[in-house]
Amino acid sequence: MIRVIAKRLLVGVLVMWGAASLIFLIVRVAPGDPTTILLGPDANREQVTELTAKLGLDRPVFTQYLSYLADVARLQFGDSYRFDRPAMSEVFERLPATVDLMLASSLIAVALGLVLGLLAGGRPGGAVDRMVTAGTIALQSFPTFWVGIMLILIFALAFRLLPSAGAGSPAHLILPAITLALPFTAIVARLTRTSVAETMREPYIQTARSKGLTEQQVLLGHALRNSLIPVVTIVGLHMAGLMGGAVVVENVFAWPGLGTLVVEAVSNRDYAVVQAATFLIAGIVMLFNLVADLLYSQLDPRIKLDGAA
Amino acid sequence: MTRPLASGRPRHAALTLIAAAAIALSGCSAATGGGTGGGAAGGSEITVAGTYAIDSLDPGSPTGGSATGTQLASQAIFSRLVRPRPDGSLEGDLATAWKPDASATQWTFTLRQGVKFSDGKPLTADDVVASFKRLLELKSTNAANFAGYTMTATSPAEVVLKAAKPDAAVPYKLAIFYVLPRSLTGEDPAFFQHPVGSGPFKVEKFDPSGTLVLVPNPDHYGGAPRLGRVTIRKMPELAARMTALRTGEVDLIWGIPDDQLAELQRDSKLTVGTVPSTAVFTMWFNSSAPALKEAKVRRALWQAVDFATIIKRLYPQSGTLADAPVSPVTLGYVPQEPVRYDPAAAKAALKAAGFDFSAKLRLQFANAEFRPFNQAIVSDLQKIGVQVDLLEKEQAVFTKDLLALNWDINFQQLSNPTFDAANTLGRLYPCAAKRNGYCNPELDKLLAAAGASANPDERVKLYGEASKIIWQDAVGMFPMAVKYAYAWNRRVTGVTPDPNGLPNFAGMQVSGS
């Protein structure tokens, strides 16, 4: 196991180098430059020249890249052009809000998705299955932005049950977490439904039934455990997707997380923040994938990870 | 394929995963930014939602000092020598009087006595001078207004500003100059986390990601504001801002599009107000482009667009047909002869000028809010056979292309924080500015004379003559004078909508508190 983890981490270093290099290239290829955004259209040429030099953007791109790689190796990403403080500090300040949002939405999605998937997969083709299937298709079809606005209108404006936007209390987390969770819930539910339906046809389920267990005991005690395997995988893999959704959700609900920071940094061509945030997100996604792989092998002992003894 | 019955180990793993998530969630760490936390502010506290971020509280910052968010915060935390009234005239803040010499190269400001900073230390002429020096040293965008200027303290109660050349707009330019303690030098991010100022409010908490919390400054020379706390929250989404206002989570919002005003006006708990702003929809023609070199072509294009109808349909409450390149609340405003909508005459004029109808003009703009307006213009131009590529650009790209003149028609909502035409006409239209490809030495002379005259009446007259040239030569189309819309909870009184989108919280209070 340790060898597997070591090997994956080694590959991870290469992946992170690739991600860091790619984002360096992308932000510089994007049209528009940081100085005109920072200084605005009223700045004169002297001010633009001075700021360009101050930001180190007057150097050849390859020189900038080498300097950037040296900084990345020390986990230094320079100062945010906009906030004039270390970019990674800015990212770490926003990270907890996004982690809260992602954990809450994952929890909702997994819990709700499992229940719906079990209900549907327990009796494939039944009324509940048809309802769940139709519902999950709808959940995946609605744009996250629209769902967020609808939830605000219903729960904040019409019923005055929850705050419409902002952060600061657990109540503020509920609507954004649900908004982010809904499409993920649909994925978990459909996957669980398929997995449970398949498992329910396995001979060992017949064996369990023949032992006199009730359908509920069979479902929860036997089918669910094995149906969890693909769900664990998808939760790990879907973290990157959740991060993408968080960008939209954070904007709709004025949630002060990493998503809004990245969007603003891209708009403002704040290279340092974009690079720091992307690097961190890539690292988190890689880590989640690794954890999912390891959990997968633990849940299904037949699966041997590449390199495992 | 068969699968074994699950062992206890995977079950344990799954439960551990869920438990870990639950624990992490229960520790739901105070995502910052909520300010007062649970929603509507009570007592004498108000929460307001702005459309823009407050990234920095340093008004002298070379990169963000002139940003709207920073200006909003600065006017609450710091004092200025002079400040604009909502009608565009100036009133003294730290200065009780100011006067130019005969040539308008030397301005003398008499300072208010007994003013203290929020840390209790007295504010002196040395603080004013040091703040001015810092502004110049940091080379912020605002500093460019004072290139070659010097300020000296001639007595504890007087400062003198010497300009490099006659400058009648000095007091207006100083409307965005803030006085800080003289001990502050260079950029000092730590100071601006908890700044010391002499404005009506002090900073209780500042989170650049979204929230600024202000509390009254008991040492303010005008007395402490009646509001107990002002929380400024960033809410970029309009729908979220409007909902938060209607649910009472927020007490004041602004920057409301016209099509949303009716909904707020129907709410009996809210007050909606508009104010003529300094902003004018400005659509420059690139006069250096071969197709747009001739004034008669540019005028014909202007004549081809039915702006009165477009404004009536899209901006019935927040727009009026403009009659000058600057807004009526700006010093230097002189109304001009309206450009009459006449598509037939426009087409005939274009044909007579040999306009190439097969060529496409590039119309650039930067904000989705203005898309319908620009689409309507494109539609009107197409009716007379003029082809236009409508280019909605990201702000970074827009600004770069704007400065590079990489466009044929450029749409901007131009506002003027100084309320003086020197900041728009005087800055953007001389040949040397190279902002729109237009160059007219006669206009340059008028603008220079208007900027140098110490006589306000003469300045208005000269800017009027300059406006006439700009208008008749159709350096751009100037379709709409903008009104800014504000909406607030009725429990808040003393709200005066501000023409620059920078509400002053000092005069507000909560009824019954």
Short mmCIF file of N, CA and C in Angstrom, two decimals, chain A residues 31-33 36-44 46-47 50-51 54 81-85 90 93-94 96-97 100 103-104 107 110 145 149 152-153 156-157 160 162-170 172-173 195 198-199 202-204 211 221-222 225-226 228-229 232 251-252 254-256 264 266-267 269 295 298-300 302, chain B residues 1-7 9-11 13-14 17-18 21-22 24-25 27-35 37-39 53-56 62-64 66 139-144 187 189 207-210 233-237 239-240 243-244 246-249 263 269 394-397 399-400 402-403 412 427-428 434-435:
data_model
loop_
_atom_site.label_atom_id
_atom_site.label_comp_id
_atom_site.label_asym_id
_atom_site.label_seq_id
_atom_site.Cartn_x
_atom_site.Cartn_y
_atom_site.Cartn_z
N PRO A 31 -6.28 37.11 -23.88
CA PRO A 31 -6.12 38.52 -24.26
C PRO A 31 -6.35 39.45 -23.07
N GLY A 32 -5.86 40.67 -23.19
CA GLY A 32 -5.98 41.64 -22.09
C GLY A 32 -4.79 41.48 -21.16
N ASP A 33 -4.40 42.56 -20.47
CA ASP A 33 -3.27 42.41 -19.57
C ASP A 33 -3.58 43.05 -18.22
N THR A 36 -3.54 47.22 -17.51
CA THR A 36 -4.64 48.10 -17.93
C THR A 36 -5.87 47.89 -17.05
N ILE A 37 -6.04 46.66 -16.56
CA ILE A 37 -7.16 46.40 -15.66
C ILE A 37 -6.92 47.06 -14.31
N LEU A 38 -5.70 46.91 -13.78
CA LEU A 38 -5.40 47.46 -12.46
C LEU A 38 -5.41 48.98 -12.46
N LEU A 39 -4.85 49.57 -13.49
CA LEU A 39 -4.73 51.03 -13.52
C LEU A 39 -5.96 51.69 -14.13
N GLY A 40 -6.70 50.94 -14.91
CA GLY A 40 -7.87 51.52 -15.56
C GLY A 40 -7.49 52.30 -16.80
N PRO A 41 -8.50 52.72 -17.55
CA PRO A 41 -8.21 53.41 -18.82
C PRO A 41 -7.62 54.81 -18.64
N ASP A 42 -7.64 55.33 -17.42
CA ASP A 42 -7.14 56.69 -17.21
C ASP A 42 -5.63 56.77 -17.02
N ALA A 43 -5.00 55.63 -16.90
CA ALA A 43 -3.55 55.64 -16.62
C ALA A 43 -2.76 56.13 -17.83
N ASN A 44 -1.61 56.76 -17.55
CA ASN A 44 -0.76 57.17 -18.67
C ASN A 44 0.29 56.09 -18.92
N GLU A 46 3.51 56.08 -18.70
CA GLU A 46 4.55 55.94 -17.68
C GLU A 46 4.07 55.03 -16.55
N GLN A 47 2.82 55.23 -16.14
CA GLN A 47 2.27 54.40 -15.07
C GLN A 47 2.18 52.94 -15.50
N GLU A 50 5.68 51.43 -15.56
CA GLU A 50 6.19 51.19 -14.20
C GLU A 50 5.55 49.97 -13.57
N LEU A 51 4.23 49.86 -13.74
CA LEU A 51 3.54 48.73 -13.12
C LEU A 51 3.94 47.42 -13.80
N LYS A 54 7.11 46.50 -12.31
CA LYS A 54 6.93 46.11 -10.90
C LYS A 54 6.39 44.68 -10.80
N TYR A 81 -1.90 40.77 -7.50
CA TYR A 81 -1.78 42.11 -8.07
C TYR A 81 -2.86 43.02 -7.48
N ARG A 82 -3.98 42.43 -7.18
CA ARG A 82 -5.15 43.20 -6.77
C ARG A 82 -5.15 43.50 -5.28
N PHE A 83 -4.80 42.50 -4.48
CA PHE A 83 -4.87 42.69 -3.03
C PHE A 83 -3.52 43.07 -2.43
N ASP A 84 -2.45 42.97 -3.23
CA ASP A 84 -1.13 43.35 -2.79
C ASP A 84 -0.70 42.58 -1.54
N ARG A 85 -1.00 41.30 -1.53
CA ARG A 85 -0.56 40.42 -0.45
C ARG A 85 -0.37 39.04 -1.04
N GLU A 90 -4.35 34.61 0.23
CA GLU A 90 -5.70 34.97 -0.23
C GLU A 90 -6.51 33.72 -0.51
N GLU A 93 -7.43 31.86 2.67
CA GLU A 93 -8.50 32.53 3.41
C GLU A 93 -9.87 32.18 2.86
N ARG A 94 -9.92 31.98 1.55
CA ARG A 94 -11.21 31.66 0.93
C ARG A 94 -11.52 30.16 0.95
N PRO A 96 -11.62 27.71 3.27
CA PRO A 96 -12.55 27.08 4.22
C PRO A 96 -14.01 27.22 3.81
N ALA A 97 -14.37 28.36 3.25
CA ALA A 97 -15.77 28.56 2.85
C ALA A 97 -16.15 27.57 1.75
N ASP A 100 -16.38 24.02 3.21
CA ASP A 100 -17.68 23.87 3.88
C ASP A 100 -18.77 23.55 2.87
N LEU A 103 -18.27 20.04 1.26
CA LEU A 103 -18.56 18.94 2.18
C LEU A 103 -20.07 18.83 2.43
N ALA A 104 -20.68 19.98 2.65
CA ALA A 104 -22.13 19.96 2.92
C ALA A 104 -22.88 19.43 1.71
N LEU A 107 -22.31 15.70 1.28
CA LEU A 107 -23.07 14.93 2.28
C LEU A 107 -24.54 14.82 1.87
N VAL A 110 -24.78 12.55 -1.32
CA VAL A 110 -24.56 11.12 -1.07
C VAL A 110 -25.73 10.54 -0.28
N PHE A 145 -27.50 27.72 -11.95
CA PHE A 145 -27.79 29.13 -11.72
C PHE A 145 -29.29 29.34 -11.48
N ILE A 149 -31.48 30.53 -8.05
CA ILE A 149 -32.42 31.66 -8.01
C ILE A 149 -33.80 31.19 -7.53
N ILE A 152 -33.83 30.61 -3.85
CA ILE A 152 -33.85 31.90 -3.15
C ILE A 152 -35.27 32.47 -3.13
N LEU A 153 -35.91 32.42 -4.30
CA LEU A 153 -37.26 32.99 -4.38
C LEU A 153 -38.24 32.24 -3.47
N ALA A 156 -36.26 31.96 0.59
CA ALA A 156 -35.86 33.23 1.22
C ALA A 156 -36.95 34.29 1.06
N LEU A 157 -37.46 34.41 -0.17
CA LEU A 157 -38.39 35.50 -0.41
C LEU A 157 -39.83 35.14 -0.04
N ARG A 160 -39.53 33.09 3.69
CA ARG A 160 -38.65 33.76 4.67
C ARG A 160 -38.06 32.78 5.67
N LEU A 162 -35.00 31.07 5.12
CA LEU A 162 -33.54 31.03 5.10
C LEU A 162 -32.99 32.32 4.51
N PRO A 163 -31.76 32.67 4.87
CA PRO A 163 -31.15 33.86 4.26
C PRO A 163 -30.91 33.65 2.78
N SER A 164 -31.03 34.72 2.02
CA SER A 164 -30.92 34.58 0.57
C SER A 164 -29.47 34.55 0.09
N ALA A 165 -28.58 35.19 0.82
CA ALA A 165 -27.20 35.25 0.34
C ALA A 165 -26.27 35.61 1.48
N GLY A 166 -24.98 35.49 1.22
CA GLY A 166 -23.99 35.84 2.23
C GLY A 166 -23.52 34.61 2.99
N ALA A 167 -22.81 34.86 4.08
CA ALA A 167 -22.28 33.78 4.89
C ALA A 167 -22.21 34.25 6.33
N GLY A 168 -21.83 33.34 7.21
CA GLY A 168 -21.68 33.76 8.60
C GLY A 168 -22.41 32.88 9.58
N SER A 169 -23.38 32.09 9.10
CA SER A 169 -24.08 31.18 10.02
C SER A 169 -24.39 29.90 9.25
N PRO A 170 -24.64 28.79 9.97
CA PRO A 170 -24.98 27.54 9.27
C PRO A 170 -26.20 27.70 8.35
N HIS A 172 -26.90 30.10 6.46
CA HIS A 172 -26.48 30.65 5.16
C HIS A 172 -25.99 29.56 4.22
N LEU A 173 -25.58 28.43 4.83
CA LEU A 173 -24.98 27.37 4.01
C LEU A 173 -26.03 26.51 3.32
N SER A 195 -26.59 0.15 -9.75
CA SER A 195 -25.75 -0.78 -9.01
C SER A 195 -26.60 -1.71 -8.14
N GLU A 198 -28.56 -4.19 -10.22
CA GLU A 198 -27.68 -5.27 -10.70
C GLU A 198 -27.37 -6.24 -9.57
N THR A 199 -27.07 -5.67 -8.41
CA THR A 199 -26.72 -6.50 -7.25
C THR A 199 -27.90 -7.38 -6.83
N GLU A 202 -27.97 -10.78 -8.17
CA GLU A 202 -26.84 -11.69 -7.89
C GLU A 202 -27.32 -12.89 -7.08
N PRO A 203 -26.65 -14.04 -7.28
CA PRO A 203 -27.05 -15.26 -6.56
C PRO A 203 -26.99 -15.12 -5.04
N TYR A 204 -25.98 -14.35 -4.55
CA TYR A 204 -25.88 -14.27 -3.09
C TYR A 204 -27.06 -13.52 -2.48
N LYS A 211 -32.48 -17.41 3.20
CA LYS A 211 -32.24 -17.57 4.64
C LYS A 211 -33.38 -16.99 5.46
N GLY A 221 -28.70 -4.65 4.24
CA GLY A 221 -27.61 -5.45 4.80
C GLY A 221 -26.67 -6.02 3.76
N HIS A 222 -27.16 -6.25 2.56
CA HIS A 222 -26.31 -6.92 1.56
C HIS A 222 -26.12 -6.10 0.28
N ARG A 225 -24.16 -2.49 0.67
CA ARG A 225 -22.70 -2.49 0.88
C ARG A 225 -21.96 -2.57 -0.45
N ASN A 226 -22.38 -3.50 -1.31
CA ASN A 226 -21.66 -3.65 -2.57
C ASN A 226 -21.98 -2.55 -3.56
N LEU A 228 -22.15 0.42 -2.80
CA LEU A 228 -21.40 1.63 -2.42
C LEU A 228 -20.12 1.80 -3.21
N ILE A 229 -19.60 0.69 -3.74
CA ILE A 229 -18.27 0.74 -4.37
C ILE A 229 -18.20 1.79 -5.50
N VAL A 232 -18.51 5.47 -4.12
CA VAL A 232 -17.31 6.04 -3.53
C VAL A 232 -16.39 6.58 -4.64
N ASN A 251 -21.26 32.62 -6.67
CA ASN A 251 -21.65 33.92 -7.23
C ASN A 251 -23.12 34.23 -6.98
N VAL A 252 -23.97 33.22 -7.16
CA VAL A 252 -25.41 33.43 -6.97
C VAL A 252 -25.70 33.80 -5.52
N ALA A 254 -23.51 34.91 -3.21
CA ALA A 254 -22.49 35.78 -2.62
C ALA A 254 -21.73 35.05 -1.52
N TRP A 255 -21.39 33.81 -1.79
CA TRP A 255 -20.66 32.98 -0.83
C TRP A 255 -19.18 33.26 -1.00
N PRO A 256 -18.50 33.71 0.03
CA PRO A 256 -17.11 34.19 -0.16
C PRO A 256 -16.09 33.07 -0.22
N GLU A 264 -13.06 36.20 -10.15
CA GLU A 264 -12.62 37.61 -10.10
C GLU A 264 -11.16 37.74 -10.53
N VAL A 266 -9.52 35.83 -12.58
CA VAL A 266 -9.42 35.67 -14.04
C VAL A 266 -9.86 36.96 -14.71
N SER A 267 -10.98 37.53 -14.26
CA SER A 267 -11.47 38.78 -14.86
C SER A 267 -10.46 39.90 -14.72
N ARG A 269 -7.28 39.51 -14.41
CA ARG A 269 -5.96 39.04 -14.86
C ARG A 269 -4.95 39.06 -13.70
N LEU A 295 -9.82 3.85 -1.28
CA LEU A 295 -11.07 3.39 -0.66
C LEU A 295 -11.70 2.29 -1.50
N GLN A 298 -10.15 -0.86 -0.86
CA GLN A 298 -10.51 -1.35 0.46
C GLN A 298 -11.91 -1.94 0.48
N LEU A 299 -12.82 -1.29 -0.26
CA LEU A 299 -14.20 -1.76 -0.29
C LEU A 299 -14.33 -3.05 -1.09
N ASP A 300 -13.52 -3.20 -2.12
CA ASP A 300 -13.58 -4.40 -2.95
C ASP A 300 -12.19 -5.03 -3.00
N ARG A 302 -11.04 -7.50 -4.21
CA ARG A 302 -10.60 -8.14 -5.46
C ARG A 302 -9.81 -7.17 -6.33
N MET B 1 -20.51 -12.25 -13.03
CA MET B 1 -19.54 -11.88 -12.00
C MET B 1 -20.21 -11.96 -10.63
N THR B 2 -19.54 -12.56 -9.74
CA THR B 2 -20.11 -12.64 -8.39
C THR B 2 -19.33 -11.73 -7.45
N ARG B 3 -20.03 -11.24 -6.49
CA ARG B 3 -19.36 -10.41 -5.49
C ARG B 3 -19.60 -11.04 -4.13
N PRO B 4 -18.59 -11.02 -3.30
CA PRO B 4 -18.77 -11.59 -1.96
C PRO B 4 -19.68 -10.69 -1.12
N LEU B 5 -20.27 -11.27 -0.14
CA LEU B 5 -21.00 -10.44 0.82
C LEU B 5 -20.00 -9.50 1.47
N ALA B 6 -20.42 -8.28 1.63
CA ALA B 6 -19.49 -7.29 2.16
C ALA B 6 -19.04 -7.64 3.55
N SER B 7 -17.81 -7.42 3.79
CA SER B 7 -17.28 -7.68 5.12
C SER B 7 -17.51 -6.46 6.01
N ARG B 9 -15.27 -4.58 7.15
CA ARG B 9 -14.25 -3.56 6.89
C ARG B 9 -14.75 -2.44 5.95
N PRO B 10 -15.34 -2.81 4.81
CA PRO B 10 -15.86 -1.75 3.96
C PRO B 10 -16.95 -0.95 4.64
N ARG B 11 -17.79 -1.64 5.40
CA ARG B 11 -18.84 -0.90 6.09
C ARG B 11 -18.22 0.15 7.00
N ALA B 13 -15.36 1.50 6.65
CA ALA B 13 -14.76 2.57 5.84
C ALA B 13 -15.80 3.58 5.39
N ALA B 14 -16.93 3.04 4.96
CA ALA B 14 -17.99 3.94 4.48
C ALA B 14 -18.51 4.81 5.60
N LEU B 17 -16.13 7.53 6.41
CA LEU B 17 -16.18 8.62 5.43
C LEU B 17 -17.32 9.58 5.73
N ILE B 18 -18.49 8.99 6.00
CA ILE B 18 -19.66 9.82 6.27
C ILE B 18 -19.47 10.59 7.58
N ALA B 21 -17.18 13.49 7.16
CA ALA B 21 -17.85 14.60 6.49
C ALA B 21 -18.76 15.34 7.45
N ALA B 22 -19.47 14.56 8.28
CA ALA B 22 -20.40 15.18 9.23
C ALA B 22 -19.66 16.04 10.24
N ALA B 24 -16.74 17.43 9.85
CA ALA B 24 -16.23 18.64 9.18
C ALA B 24 -17.33 19.65 8.99
N LEU B 25 -18.52 19.14 8.66
CA LEU B 25 -19.64 20.04 8.42
C LEU B 25 -20.10 20.71 9.70
N GLY B 27 -18.40 21.47 12.06
CA GLY B 27 -17.44 22.52 12.43
C GLY B 27 -17.49 23.68 11.48
N CYS B 28 -18.43 23.63 10.61
CA CYS B 28 -18.66 24.61 9.56
C CYS B 28 -18.09 25.96 9.92
N SER B 29 -16.89 26.11 9.49
CA SER B 29 -16.07 27.16 10.05
C SER B 29 -16.49 28.53 9.63
N ALA B 30 -17.38 29.10 10.08
CA ALA B 30 -17.52 30.53 9.92
C ALA B 30 -16.96 31.05 8.63
N ALA B 31 -17.60 30.70 7.57
CA ALA B 31 -17.19 31.32 6.33
C ALA B 31 -17.33 32.81 6.52
N THR B 32 -16.26 33.49 6.37
CA THR B 32 -16.30 34.91 6.68
C THR B 32 -17.11 35.68 5.67
N GLY B 33 -17.51 36.80 6.02
CA GLY B 33 -18.19 37.64 5.07
C GLY B 33 -19.59 37.97 5.46
N GLY B 34 -20.09 37.35 6.45
CA GLY B 34 -21.45 37.61 6.79
C GLY B 34 -21.67 38.82 7.64
N GLY B 35 -20.64 39.35 8.17
CA GLY B 35 -20.80 40.53 8.99
C GLY B 35 -21.63 40.24 10.20
N GLY B 37 -23.92 38.34 10.59
CA GLY B 37 -24.32 36.97 10.73
C GLY B 37 -25.68 36.65 10.28
N GLY B 38 -26.58 36.63 11.12
CA GLY B 38 -27.84 36.03 10.80
C GLY B 38 -28.85 36.83 10.03
N GLY B 39 -28.53 37.70 9.21
CA GLY B 39 -29.52 38.33 8.36
C GLY B 39 -29.67 39.79 8.65
N ALA B 53 -16.59 45.20 -5.62
CA ALA B 53 -15.78 44.76 -4.49
C ALA B 53 -15.03 45.92 -3.87
N ILE B 54 -14.81 45.82 -2.57
CA ILE B 54 -13.90 46.76 -1.91
C ILE B 54 -12.63 45.97 -1.65
N ASP B 55 -11.69 46.07 -2.58
CA ASP B 55 -10.47 45.27 -2.48
C ASP B 55 -9.46 45.89 -1.53
N SER B 56 -9.51 47.20 -1.43
CA SER B 56 -8.50 47.91 -0.64
C SER B 56 -9.14 49.13 0.00
N PRO B 62 -1.64 52.56 -5.82
CA PRO B 62 -1.39 52.74 -7.25
C PRO B 62 -2.26 51.84 -8.12
N THR B 63 -2.76 50.73 -7.55
CA THR B 63 -3.54 49.82 -8.39
C THR B 63 -5.03 49.85 -8.12
N GLY B 64 -5.43 50.26 -6.93
CA GLY B 64 -6.87 50.21 -6.67
C GLY B 64 -7.44 51.45 -6.04
N SER B 66 -8.34 54.37 -7.10
CA SER B 66 -9.45 55.08 -7.72
C SER B 66 -10.64 54.17 -7.99
N LYS B 139 2.10 57.20 -7.06
CA LYS B 139 1.77 57.26 -8.49
C LYS B 139 0.47 56.53 -8.82
N SER B 140 -0.54 56.80 -8.03
CA SER B 140 -1.84 56.23 -8.34
C SER B 140 -2.41 56.94 -9.57
N THR B 141 -3.51 56.42 -10.08
CA THR B 141 -4.12 57.05 -11.25
C THR B 141 -4.50 58.48 -10.92
N ASN B 142 -5.00 58.71 -9.72
CA ASN B 142 -5.38 60.06 -9.31
C ASN B 142 -4.17 61.00 -9.26
N ALA B 143 -2.99 60.43 -8.96
CA ALA B 143 -1.79 61.26 -8.88
C ALA B 143 -1.48 61.91 -10.22
N ALA B 144 -1.91 61.26 -11.31
CA ALA B 144 -1.65 61.82 -12.64
C ALA B 144 -2.34 63.17 -12.82
N GLU B 187 3.26 52.15 0.70
CA GLU B 187 2.11 51.25 0.81
C GLU B 187 2.21 50.51 2.13
N PRO B 189 -0.18 47.78 3.80
CA PRO B 189 -1.41 46.98 3.87
C PRO B 189 -1.90 46.77 5.31
N ASP B 207 -12.86 42.67 5.35
CA ASP B 207 -12.53 41.42 4.69
C ASP B 207 -12.61 41.68 3.19
N PRO B 208 -11.45 41.79 2.55
CA PRO B 208 -11.48 42.14 1.12
C PRO B 208 -12.33 41.19 0.28
N SER B 209 -12.63 40.04 0.80
CA SER B 209 -13.43 39.10 0.01
C SER B 209 -14.90 39.46 -0.01
N GLY B 210 -15.33 40.37 0.86
CA GLY B 210 -16.74 40.67 0.76
C GLY B 210 -17.35 41.65 1.73
N ARG B 233 -21.83 44.77 2.24
CA ARG B 233 -21.60 43.42 1.73
C ARG B 233 -21.49 43.43 0.22
N LYS B 234 -20.60 42.63 -0.29
CA LYS B 234 -20.51 42.50 -1.75
C LYS B 234 -21.49 41.43 -2.21
N MET B 235 -22.39 41.80 -3.08
CA MET B 235 -23.33 40.83 -3.65
C MET B 235 -23.36 41.05 -5.15
N PRO B 236 -22.54 40.33 -5.89
CA PRO B 236 -22.42 40.62 -7.32
C PRO B 236 -23.69 40.34 -8.12
N GLU B 237 -24.50 39.40 -7.68
CA GLU B 237 -25.70 39.06 -8.45
C GLU B 237 -26.85 40.00 -8.13
N ALA B 239 -30.04 39.62 -8.74
CA ALA B 239 -31.20 38.92 -8.16
C ALA B 239 -31.01 38.72 -6.67
N ALA B 240 -29.79 38.39 -6.27
CA ALA B 240 -29.52 38.19 -4.84
C ALA B 240 -29.65 39.50 -4.08
N THR B 243 -33.40 40.38 -3.82
CA THR B 243 -34.10 39.50 -2.88
C THR B 243 -33.72 39.84 -1.45
N ALA B 244 -32.43 40.07 -1.24
CA ALA B 244 -31.97 40.41 0.12
C ALA B 244 -32.62 41.70 0.60
N ARG B 246 -35.60 42.79 -0.34
CA ARG B 246 -37.02 42.54 -0.09
C ARG B 246 -37.25 41.67 1.15
N THR B 247 -36.27 40.81 1.47
CA THR B 247 -36.44 40.00 2.68
C THR B 247 -36.00 40.77 3.93
N GLY B 248 -35.40 41.92 3.74
CA GLY B 248 -34.95 42.70 4.89
C GLY B 248 -33.54 42.35 5.34
N GLU B 249 -32.87 41.45 4.64
CA GLU B 249 -31.49 41.12 5.01
C GLU B 249 -30.57 42.29 4.71
N GLU B 263 -40.75 46.43 -9.91
CA GLU B 263 -40.98 45.39 -8.90
C GLU B 263 -40.69 45.92 -7.50
N LYS B 269 -42.79 48.25 1.59
CA LYS B 269 -41.78 48.42 2.64
C LYS B 269 -40.53 49.16 2.14
N GLU B 394 -14.83 41.10 -22.70
CA GLU B 394 -14.47 41.04 -21.29
C GLU B 394 -13.74 42.34 -20.94
N GLN B 395 -13.87 42.80 -19.69
CA GLN B 395 -13.33 44.11 -19.32
C GLN B 395 -11.85 44.26 -19.66
N ALA B 396 -11.07 43.20 -19.39
CA ALA B 396 -9.63 43.29 -19.63
C ALA B 396 -9.34 43.49 -21.12
N VAL B 397 -10.08 42.81 -21.95
CA VAL B 397 -9.88 42.91 -23.40
C VAL B 397 -10.41 44.26 -23.89
N THR B 399 -10.67 47.12 -22.29
CA THR B 399 -9.81 48.25 -21.93
C THR B 399 -8.57 48.30 -22.81
N LYS B 400 -8.00 47.13 -23.05
CA LYS B 400 -6.80 47.09 -23.90
C LYS B 400 -7.12 47.57 -25.31
N LEU B 402 -9.66 49.42 -26.16
CA LEU B 402 -10.07 50.83 -26.10
C LEU B 402 -8.86 51.74 -26.27
N LEU B 403 -7.80 51.44 -25.50
CA LEU B 403 -6.61 52.28 -25.55
C LEU B 403 -5.86 52.14 -26.87
N GLN B 412 -19.37 53.38 -23.84
CA GLN B 412 -18.98 53.44 -22.43
C GLN B 412 -19.99 54.27 -21.66
N ARG B 427 -9.75 66.08 -20.36
CA ARG B 427 -8.82 64.96 -20.30
C ARG B 427 -8.89 64.05 -21.53
N LEU B 428 -10.09 63.89 -22.06
CA LEU B 428 -10.28 62.85 -23.08
C LEU B 428 -10.30 63.37 -24.51
N LYS B 434 -5.30 61.12 -27.47
CA LYS B 434 -5.37 59.98 -28.40
C LYS B 434 -6.38 58.93 -27.95
N ARG B 435 -7.54 59.40 -27.55
CA ARG B 435 -8.53 58.46 -27.04
C ARG B 435 -9.56 58.01 -28.07
#
